[in-house]
Amino acid sequence: IAGLLLASCTQLVASPTPPPTQTPTAAPTLEPPSPPVQPSPTARPSATPEPSATPKPTRTPSPTQTPKPTRAAAAYPGVIVYTQVNPRQIDIYTLAPGGEPERLTDLYGASYQPYWSPDGKQGAFMHYDPDKDETNIWVVDAAGTVPRAVMEGGLQQVPILSWSPDGRYLVYHDSQADGSERDVFRAEVETGEVVNLTEDERGWDSDPNWSPAGDRIVFVSDRVFLDAIWVMDMDGSGAENLTADAEAWENDKPVWSPDGSQIAFYRWGLMTEPDTPGGPAGLWVMNADGSDAHVVVELDNWLGSDPPVWSPDGQYIAFDYGAIDETEVYVVSAAGGEPVQISDLPGNDKAGSWS
């Protein structure tokens, strides 16, 4: 259960004795990080020592690559929705600039993982009822009126939700009760009507993301072989494989650009080499029709990062990368270039959202 995820950006003291040789921290090489090696002190020589040369960093991002994104005006100015975890309860809260946290839910069990609707008038969230041992999708309006379940019955998984641009629907993935496959579902928020959009296809379909225009849904499916990026109409028809020319690679976590013209995603493989057709592994971008697919940042391999996050102007992409227990957040131009590390905290830093 995650709280509000924040990312932050972050000397030898001279003494009469010769200083230890210092190894400076190099800029990100985008390989899974290893624990730093502590330098050993230099033994005291009999003669006055010559100062040792300071090693030069092997790689420094160009200042021109530092992102300066355009801040977009929010549809719900300044109001943040987040999960608060305390020993007794897990609930959804809101916070406005200069204000105090306000509780949005007060339900028995756990309420978490909130998503504002596009117009900011209501929030969808996951709720776990321990009496029923059941997890479901709930909604509550921004004023905090009585929350309600979107539909009857529980989910097999805890999915990532995606709102339709008009706020009428939510799409998500869930497993069949027997675990035989996973499908993409569309739930109408007002009526609770649920439609299985991929029921006719065998395989595991996941990670749906609604296009800004509202007419297409991008998702991941292994219905052919490995995970590939597919798109379909909002009723589940017209499914098309956008990464059919890279069948040796896994393709995951697709996200539309703000204007709907491009899709960012990760490409990786367990049995591939960088020169395997369709490679290398990394963060990729392609046009909405699958054309002009190209790598933006080459990564050693993908280690379960969260979906990439576009800047509101579509010029930059934030992503997290690193080892299983130590990831950092980076930002790179959507056109490619040197990624810039913007977090340096212990543990896993995630690229959650861009204001």
Short mmCIF file of C-alpha atoms in Angstrom, two decimals:
data_model
loop_
_atom_site.label_atom_id
_atom_site.label_comp_id
_atom_site.label_asym_id
_atom_site.label_seq_id
_atom_site.Cartn_x
_atom_site.Cartn_y
_atom_site.Cartn_z
CA ILE A 1 0.00 0.00 0.00
CA ALA A 2 1.61 3.13 -1.11
CA GLY A 3 1.40 6.64 0.20
CA LEU A 4 2.06 9.84 -1.61
CA LEU A 5 5.20 9.24 -3.51
CA LEU A 6 7.52 12.11 -3.57
CA ALA A 7 10.85 12.39 -5.37
CA SER A 8 13.61 14.88 -4.30
CA CYS A 9 16.86 16.01 -5.79
CA THR A 10 20.09 16.34 -3.53
CA GLN A 11 33.32 17.32 0.95
CA LEU A 12 36.29 16.46 2.02
CA VAL A 13 37.52 18.57 4.97
CA ALA A 14 41.23 19.42 4.80
CA SER A 15 43.42 18.30 7.70
CA PRO A 16 47.13 18.20 8.46
CA THR A 17 47.28 14.57 7.42
CA PRO A 18 47.00 13.64 3.79
CA PRO A 19 43.36 13.13 2.80
CA PRO A 20 42.03 9.82 1.57
CA THR A 21 41.62 9.48 -2.12
CA GLN A 22 38.01 10.42 -2.91
CA THR A 23 36.05 8.68 -5.59
CA PRO A 24 33.41 11.10 -6.89
CA THR A 25 29.91 9.96 -7.66
CA ALA A 26 29.42 9.55 -11.38
CA ALA A 27 26.20 10.56 -13.11
CA PRO A 28 23.72 7.75 -13.74
CA THR A 29 24.95 5.05 -16.06
CA LEU A 30 21.45 3.50 -16.02
CA GLU A 31 22.80 0.19 -14.78
CA PRO A 32 21.36 -1.29 -11.59
CA PRO A 33 23.22 0.52 -8.78
CA SER A 34 25.73 -1.25 -6.50
CA PRO A 35 26.62 -0.25 -2.93
CA PRO A 36 29.31 2.43 -2.89
CA VAL A 37 32.88 1.37 -2.09
CA GLN A 38 34.39 3.32 0.79
CA PRO A 39 37.91 4.63 0.02
CA SER A 40 40.79 3.40 2.18
CA PRO A 41 42.88 6.07 3.97
CA THR A 42 46.29 6.75 2.45
CA ALA A 43 49.22 5.69 4.65
CA ARG A 44 51.31 8.58 6.10
CA PRO A 45 54.54 8.90 4.01
CA SER A 46 57.84 9.97 5.52
CA ALA A 47 58.16 12.90 3.15
CA THR A 48 55.65 15.63 2.46
CA PRO A 49 53.20 13.96 0.10
CA GLU A 50 52.26 15.31 -3.25
CA PRO A 51 48.52 15.95 -3.52
CA SER A 52 46.81 13.10 -5.34
CA ALA A 53 44.93 13.88 -8.52
CA THR A 54 41.18 14.03 -8.17
CA PRO A 55 39.55 11.53 -10.51
CA LYS A 56 37.27 13.11 -13.08
CA PRO A 57 33.68 11.96 -13.46
CA THR A 58 33.30 9.66 -16.41
CA ARG A 59 29.95 11.08 -17.43
CA THR A 60 28.18 14.35 -16.68
CA PRO A 61 24.78 15.15 -18.18
CA SER A 62 24.82 18.24 -20.35
CA PRO A 63 23.10 21.21 -18.67
CA THR A 64 21.08 21.71 -21.82
CA GLN A 65 19.40 18.37 -21.19
CA THR A 66 17.97 19.44 -17.82
CA PRO A 67 14.21 19.45 -18.34
CA LYS A 68 12.31 22.72 -17.99
CA PRO A 69 8.74 21.48 -18.41
CA THR A 70 5.83 23.81 -18.89
CA ARG A 71 3.54 23.70 -15.87
CA ALA A 72 -0.02 23.03 -16.97
CA ALA A 73 -2.97 24.50 -15.10
CA ALA A 74 -4.74 21.77 -13.15
CA ALA A 75 -8.44 21.09 -13.63
CA TYR A 76 -8.69 20.93 -9.83
CA PRO A 77 -6.23 23.68 -8.80
CA GLY A 78 -3.84 22.60 -6.10
CA VAL A 79 -5.88 19.76 -4.61
CA ILE A 80 -3.95 16.54 -4.05
CA VAL A 81 -5.64 13.25 -3.25
CA TYR A 82 -3.58 10.66 -1.41
CA THR A 83 -3.61 7.63 0.90
CA GLN A 84 -2.85 8.06 4.59
CA VAL A 85 -1.70 4.98 6.48
CA ASN A 86 -1.89 4.90 10.28
CA PRO A 87 -1.90 2.05 12.81
CA ARG A 88 -5.70 1.96 13.04
CA GLN A 89 -6.96 2.80 9.57
CA ILE A 90 -6.04 3.45 5.93
CA ASP A 91 -8.05 6.22 4.27
CA ILE A 92 -8.13 8.73 1.41
CA TYR A 93 -7.33 12.37 2.20
CA THR A 94 -7.14 15.59 0.21
CA LEU A 95 -4.79 18.52 0.67
CA ALA A 96 -5.09 22.02 -0.79
CA PRO A 97 -2.28 24.62 -0.78
CA GLY A 98 -2.05 26.28 2.62
CA GLY A 99 -4.78 24.05 4.01
CA GLU A 100 -5.02 21.12 6.37
CA PRO A 101 -5.51 17.49 5.31
CA GLU A 102 -9.18 16.59 4.97
CA ARG A 103 -10.42 13.02 5.22
CA LEU A 104 -12.37 11.92 2.16
CA THR A 105 -13.21 8.39 3.33
CA ASP A 106 -13.97 6.84 6.70
CA LEU A 107 -14.76 3.24 5.86
CA TYR A 108 -14.18 0.06 7.79
CA GLY A 109 -11.19 -1.64 6.20
CA ALA A 110 -8.64 0.00 3.91
CA SER A 111 -9.20 2.69 1.27
CA TYR A 112 -6.21 3.38 -0.94
CA GLN A 113 -4.78 4.03 -4.43
CA PRO A 114 -6.95 7.06 -5.39
CA TYR A 115 -7.38 8.47 -8.91
CA TRP A 116 -8.99 11.84 -9.64
CA SER A 117 -11.50 11.92 -12.47
CA PRO A 118 -10.44 14.13 -15.42
CA ASP A 119 -12.71 16.98 -14.25
CA GLY A 120 -11.59 16.62 -10.63
CA LYS A 121 -15.16 16.22 -9.36
CA GLN A 122 -14.77 12.69 -8.01
CA GLY A 123 -12.13 10.16 -7.13
CA ALA A 124 -11.97 6.43 -7.74
CA PHE A 125 -10.10 4.26 -5.27
CA MET A 126 -9.60 0.68 -4.14
CA HIS A 127 -11.28 -0.53 -0.94
CA TYR A 128 -10.67 -3.71 1.01
CA ASP A 129 -13.43 -5.03 3.28
CA PRO A 130 -11.90 -7.46 5.80
CA ASP A 131 -15.30 -8.90 6.80
CA LYS A 132 -15.97 -9.99 3.22
CA ASP A 133 -12.27 -10.46 2.42
CA GLU A 134 -13.08 -8.51 -0.73
CA THR A 135 -11.42 -5.74 -2.73
CA ASN A 136 -13.50 -3.52 -5.01
CA ILE A 137 -13.51 -0.22 -6.88
CA TRP A 138 -15.24 2.66 -5.08
CA VAL A 139 -15.89 6.32 -5.92
CA VAL A 140 -16.43 9.43 -3.82
CA ASP A 141 -17.05 12.98 -4.92
CA ALA A 142 -14.63 15.78 -4.12
CA ALA A 143 -16.93 17.13 -1.42
CA GLY A 144 -16.56 13.87 0.52
CA THR A 145 -20.15 12.65 0.37
CA VAL A 146 -20.85 9.01 1.15
CA PRO A 147 -18.47 6.78 -0.87
CA ARG A 148 -20.03 3.92 -2.82
CA ALA A 149 -18.90 0.77 -4.57
CA VAL A 150 -18.97 1.01 -8.36
CA MET A 151 -20.18 -2.58 -8.82
CA GLU A 152 -21.09 -5.70 -6.91
CA GLY A 153 -18.62 -8.45 -6.12
CA GLY A 154 -14.89 -8.33 -5.54
CA LEU A 155 -11.82 -8.28 -7.75
CA GLN A 156 -9.22 -11.00 -8.02
CA GLN A 157 -6.42 -8.44 -8.32
CA VAL A 158 -5.67 -4.83 -7.38
CA PRO A 159 -5.40 -3.12 -10.78
CA ILE A 160 -4.26 0.25 -12.01
CA LEU A 161 -7.33 2.29 -13.00
CA SER A 162 -7.72 4.58 -16.02
CA TRP A 163 -10.59 7.08 -16.42
CA SER A 164 -12.25 7.79 -19.75
CA PRO A 165 -11.75 11.49 -20.64
CA ASP A 166 -15.46 12.21 -20.09
CA GLY A 167 -15.38 10.60 -16.62
CA ARG A 168 -18.10 8.10 -17.52
CA TYR A 169 -16.03 4.90 -17.41
CA LEU A 170 -13.09 3.24 -15.70
CA VAL A 171 -10.96 0.55 -17.36
CA TYR A 172 -8.87 -1.96 -15.46
CA HIS A 173 -7.61 -5.54 -15.68
CA ASP A 174 -8.57 -8.50 -13.57
CA SER A 175 -8.04 -12.26 -13.58
CA GLN A 176 -10.75 -14.80 -14.19
CA ALA A 177 -11.88 -16.57 -11.03
CA ASP A 178 -10.17 -19.80 -12.08
CA GLY A 179 -6.93 -17.98 -12.92
CA SER A 180 -7.02 -19.24 -16.50
CA GLU A 181 -6.58 -15.78 -18.02
CA ARG A 182 -6.66 -12.05 -17.36
CA ASP A 183 -8.97 -9.62 -19.17
CA VAL A 184 -9.54 -5.88 -19.59
CA PHE A 185 -12.85 -4.63 -18.17
CA ARG A 186 -14.81 -1.40 -18.56
CA ALA A 187 -17.04 -0.25 -15.70
CA GLU A 188 -19.63 2.49 -16.05
CA VAL A 189 -19.24 4.59 -12.92
CA GLU A 190 -22.88 5.70 -12.58
CA THR A 191 -24.66 2.39 -13.26
CA GLY A 192 -21.99 -0.14 -12.26
CA GLU A 193 -22.37 -2.00 -15.57
CA VAL A 194 -19.22 -4.02 -16.27
CA VAL A 195 -18.19 -5.17 -19.75
CA ASN A 196 -15.36 -7.61 -20.44
CA LEU A 197 -13.62 -6.02 -23.44
CA THR A 198 -11.26 -8.93 -24.17
CA GLU A 199 -13.46 -11.89 -23.28
CA ASP A 200 -13.18 -13.48 -26.74
CA GLU A 201 -9.38 -13.70 -26.60
CA ARG A 202 -7.36 -16.27 -24.70
CA GLY A 203 -4.34 -15.02 -22.83
CA TRP A 204 -3.36 -12.39 -20.31
CA ASP A 205 -4.46 -8.83 -21.07
CA SER A 206 -3.47 -6.01 -18.72
CA ASP A 207 -2.46 -2.39 -18.11
CA PRO A 208 -5.21 -0.59 -20.07
CA ASN A 209 -4.78 3.14 -20.62
CA TRP A 210 -7.47 5.36 -22.17
CA SER A 211 -6.47 7.68 -25.01
CA PRO A 212 -6.92 11.45 -24.49
CA ALA A 213 -9.45 11.51 -27.34
CA GLY A 214 -11.48 8.78 -25.63
CA ASP A 215 -11.86 6.57 -28.68
CA ARG A 216 -9.05 4.03 -28.14
CA ILE A 217 -7.62 1.99 -25.29
CA VAL A 218 -4.01 0.79 -25.31
CA PHE A 219 -3.19 -2.37 -23.36
CA VAL A 220 -0.74 -5.28 -23.03
CA SER A 221 -1.50 -8.79 -24.24
CA ASP A 222 0.37 -12.07 -24.68
CA ARG A 223 -2.36 -13.54 -26.91
CA VAL A 224 0.16 -14.12 -29.73
CA PHE A 225 3.28 -15.07 -27.76
CA LEU A 226 5.17 -12.59 -25.56
CA ASP A 227 3.72 -9.37 -24.14
CA ALA A 228 2.92 -6.91 -26.91
CA ILE A 229 1.31 -3.47 -27.07
CA TRP A 230 -2.21 -3.55 -28.50
CA VAL A 231 -4.92 -0.95 -29.08
CA MET A 232 -8.67 -1.42 -29.37
CA ASP A 233 -11.83 0.64 -29.65
CA MET A 234 -13.65 1.55 -26.44
CA ASP A 235 -16.10 -1.32 -27.00
CA GLY A 236 -13.30 -3.89 -27.39
CA SER A 237 -13.47 -4.15 -31.18
CA GLY A 238 -10.74 -3.38 -33.71
CA ALA A 239 -7.86 -4.82 -31.66
CA GLU A 240 -4.48 -4.26 -33.34
CA ASN A 241 -0.94 -5.32 -32.37
CA LEU A 242 1.36 -2.27 -32.53
CA THR A 243 4.60 -4.14 -31.74
CA ALA A 244 4.22 -7.16 -34.01
CA ASP A 245 7.65 -6.47 -35.54
CA ALA A 246 9.38 -7.09 -32.18
CA GLU A 247 8.07 -10.55 -31.29
CA ALA A 248 11.31 -11.57 -29.52
CA TRP A 249 10.82 -8.82 -26.91
CA GLU A 250 8.43 -8.21 -24.03
CA ASN A 251 6.62 -4.85 -24.29
CA ASP A 252 4.91 -3.42 -21.21
CA LYS A 253 3.38 -0.43 -19.38
CA PRO A 254 2.08 1.64 -22.35
CA VAL A 255 1.02 5.25 -21.69
CA TRP A 256 -0.45 7.78 -24.14
CA SER A 257 1.22 11.15 -24.60
CA PRO A 258 -0.97 14.10 -23.51
CA ASP A 259 -1.98 14.89 -27.11
CA GLY A 260 -2.58 11.23 -27.98
CA SER A 261 -0.08 11.21 -30.84
CA GLN A 262 2.48 8.88 -29.21
CA ILE A 263 2.75 5.97 -26.78
CA ALA A 264 5.63 5.43 -24.35
CA PHE A 265 6.40 1.91 -23.12
CA TYR A 266 9.15 -0.40 -21.86
CA ARG A 267 10.81 -3.08 -23.96
CA TRP A 268 12.82 -5.86 -22.34
CA GLY A 269 13.76 -9.50 -22.76
CA LEU A 270 15.13 -12.43 -20.77
CA MET A 271 16.52 -14.36 -23.75
CA THR A 272 17.56 -11.47 -25.98
CA GLU A 273 20.70 -9.50 -26.82
CA PRO A 274 20.93 -5.78 -27.64
CA ASP A 275 21.31 -6.65 -31.33
CA THR A 276 18.28 -8.97 -31.38
CA PRO A 277 15.91 -7.55 -34.02
CA GLY A 278 13.59 -5.05 -32.39
CA GLY A 279 16.06 -4.20 -29.60
CA PRO A 280 17.62 -2.94 -27.47
CA ALA A 281 15.92 -3.02 -24.07
CA GLY A 282 14.87 0.33 -22.72
CA LEU A 283 12.27 3.08 -22.66
CA TRP A 284 10.64 3.34 -26.08
CA VAL A 285 8.27 5.71 -27.85
CA MET A 286 6.18 5.07 -30.96
CA ASN A 287 3.44 6.86 -32.87
CA ALA A 288 -0.15 6.04 -31.96
CA ASP A 289 -0.40 3.75 -34.99
CA GLY A 290 2.78 1.84 -34.07
CA SER A 291 5.02 3.53 -36.62
CA ASP A 292 8.42 5.11 -35.89
CA ALA A 293 9.08 2.99 -32.79
CA HIS A 294 12.45 4.01 -31.36
CA VAL A 295 14.40 3.69 -28.13
CA VAL A 296 14.61 6.87 -26.03
CA VAL A 297 16.85 5.50 -23.28
CA GLU A 298 18.71 2.21 -23.53
CA LEU A 299 18.51 0.25 -20.25
CA ASP A 300 20.35 -2.90 -19.24
CA ASN A 301 16.98 -4.49 -18.69
CA TRP A 302 13.66 -3.62 -17.17
CA LEU A 303 13.22 -4.48 -13.49
CA GLY A 304 9.52 -3.89 -12.95
CA SER A 305 9.39 -0.11 -13.18
CA ASP A 306 6.12 1.77 -12.81
CA PRO A 307 4.55 3.11 -16.03
CA PRO A 308 6.47 6.04 -17.54
CA VAL A 309 5.02 9.51 -16.91
CA TRP A 310 4.71 12.20 -19.59
CA SER A 311 5.15 15.88 -18.79
CA PRO A 312 1.94 17.88 -19.45
CA ASP A 313 3.48 19.46 -22.57
CA GLY A 314 4.60 16.08 -23.92
CA GLN A 315 8.23 17.15 -24.16
CA TYR A 316 9.69 14.97 -21.39
CA ILE A 317 9.20 11.54 -19.83
CA ALA A 318 9.89 10.59 -16.21
CA PHE A 319 10.71 6.99 -15.34
CA ASP A 320 12.18 4.99 -12.47
CA TYR A 321 15.05 2.55 -12.85
CA GLY A 322 17.56 0.65 -10.76
CA ALA A 323 17.90 -2.48 -8.67
CA ILE A 324 14.98 -4.24 -7.04
CA ASP A 325 15.52 -2.47 -3.69
CA GLU A 326 17.10 0.77 -4.94
CA THR A 327 15.50 2.74 -7.77
CA GLU A 328 15.85 6.40 -8.74
CA VAL A 329 13.69 8.73 -10.83
CA TYR A 330 15.07 10.07 -14.10
CA VAL A 331 13.77 12.55 -16.66
CA VAL A 332 14.64 12.47 -20.35
CA SER A 333 13.58 14.41 -23.41
CA ALA A 334 10.89 12.53 -25.33
CA ALA A 335 13.06 13.06 -28.41
CA GLY A 336 15.97 11.24 -26.72
CA GLY A 337 19.15 12.43 -25.06
CA GLU A 338 20.96 12.19 -21.75
CA PRO A 339 18.63 11.26 -18.86
CA VAL A 340 18.86 13.40 -15.73
CA GLN A 341 18.60 11.80 -12.28
CA ILE A 342 16.21 13.87 -10.14
CA SER A 343 15.98 11.73 -6.98
CA ASP A 344 18.60 10.40 -4.61
CA LEU A 345 16.80 8.86 -1.64
CA PRO A 346 17.38 5.50 0.04
CA GLY A 347 15.11 2.72 -1.17
CA ASN A 348 12.75 2.80 -4.13
CA ASP A 349 11.86 6.17 -5.68
CA LYS A 350 8.95 6.01 -8.14
CA ALA A 351 7.79 8.34 -10.92
CA GLY A 352 4.19 8.65 -9.72
CA SER A 353 2.66 11.73 -11.36
CA TRP A 354 3.57 15.00 -13.11
CA SER A 355 1.65 18.15 -12.16
#
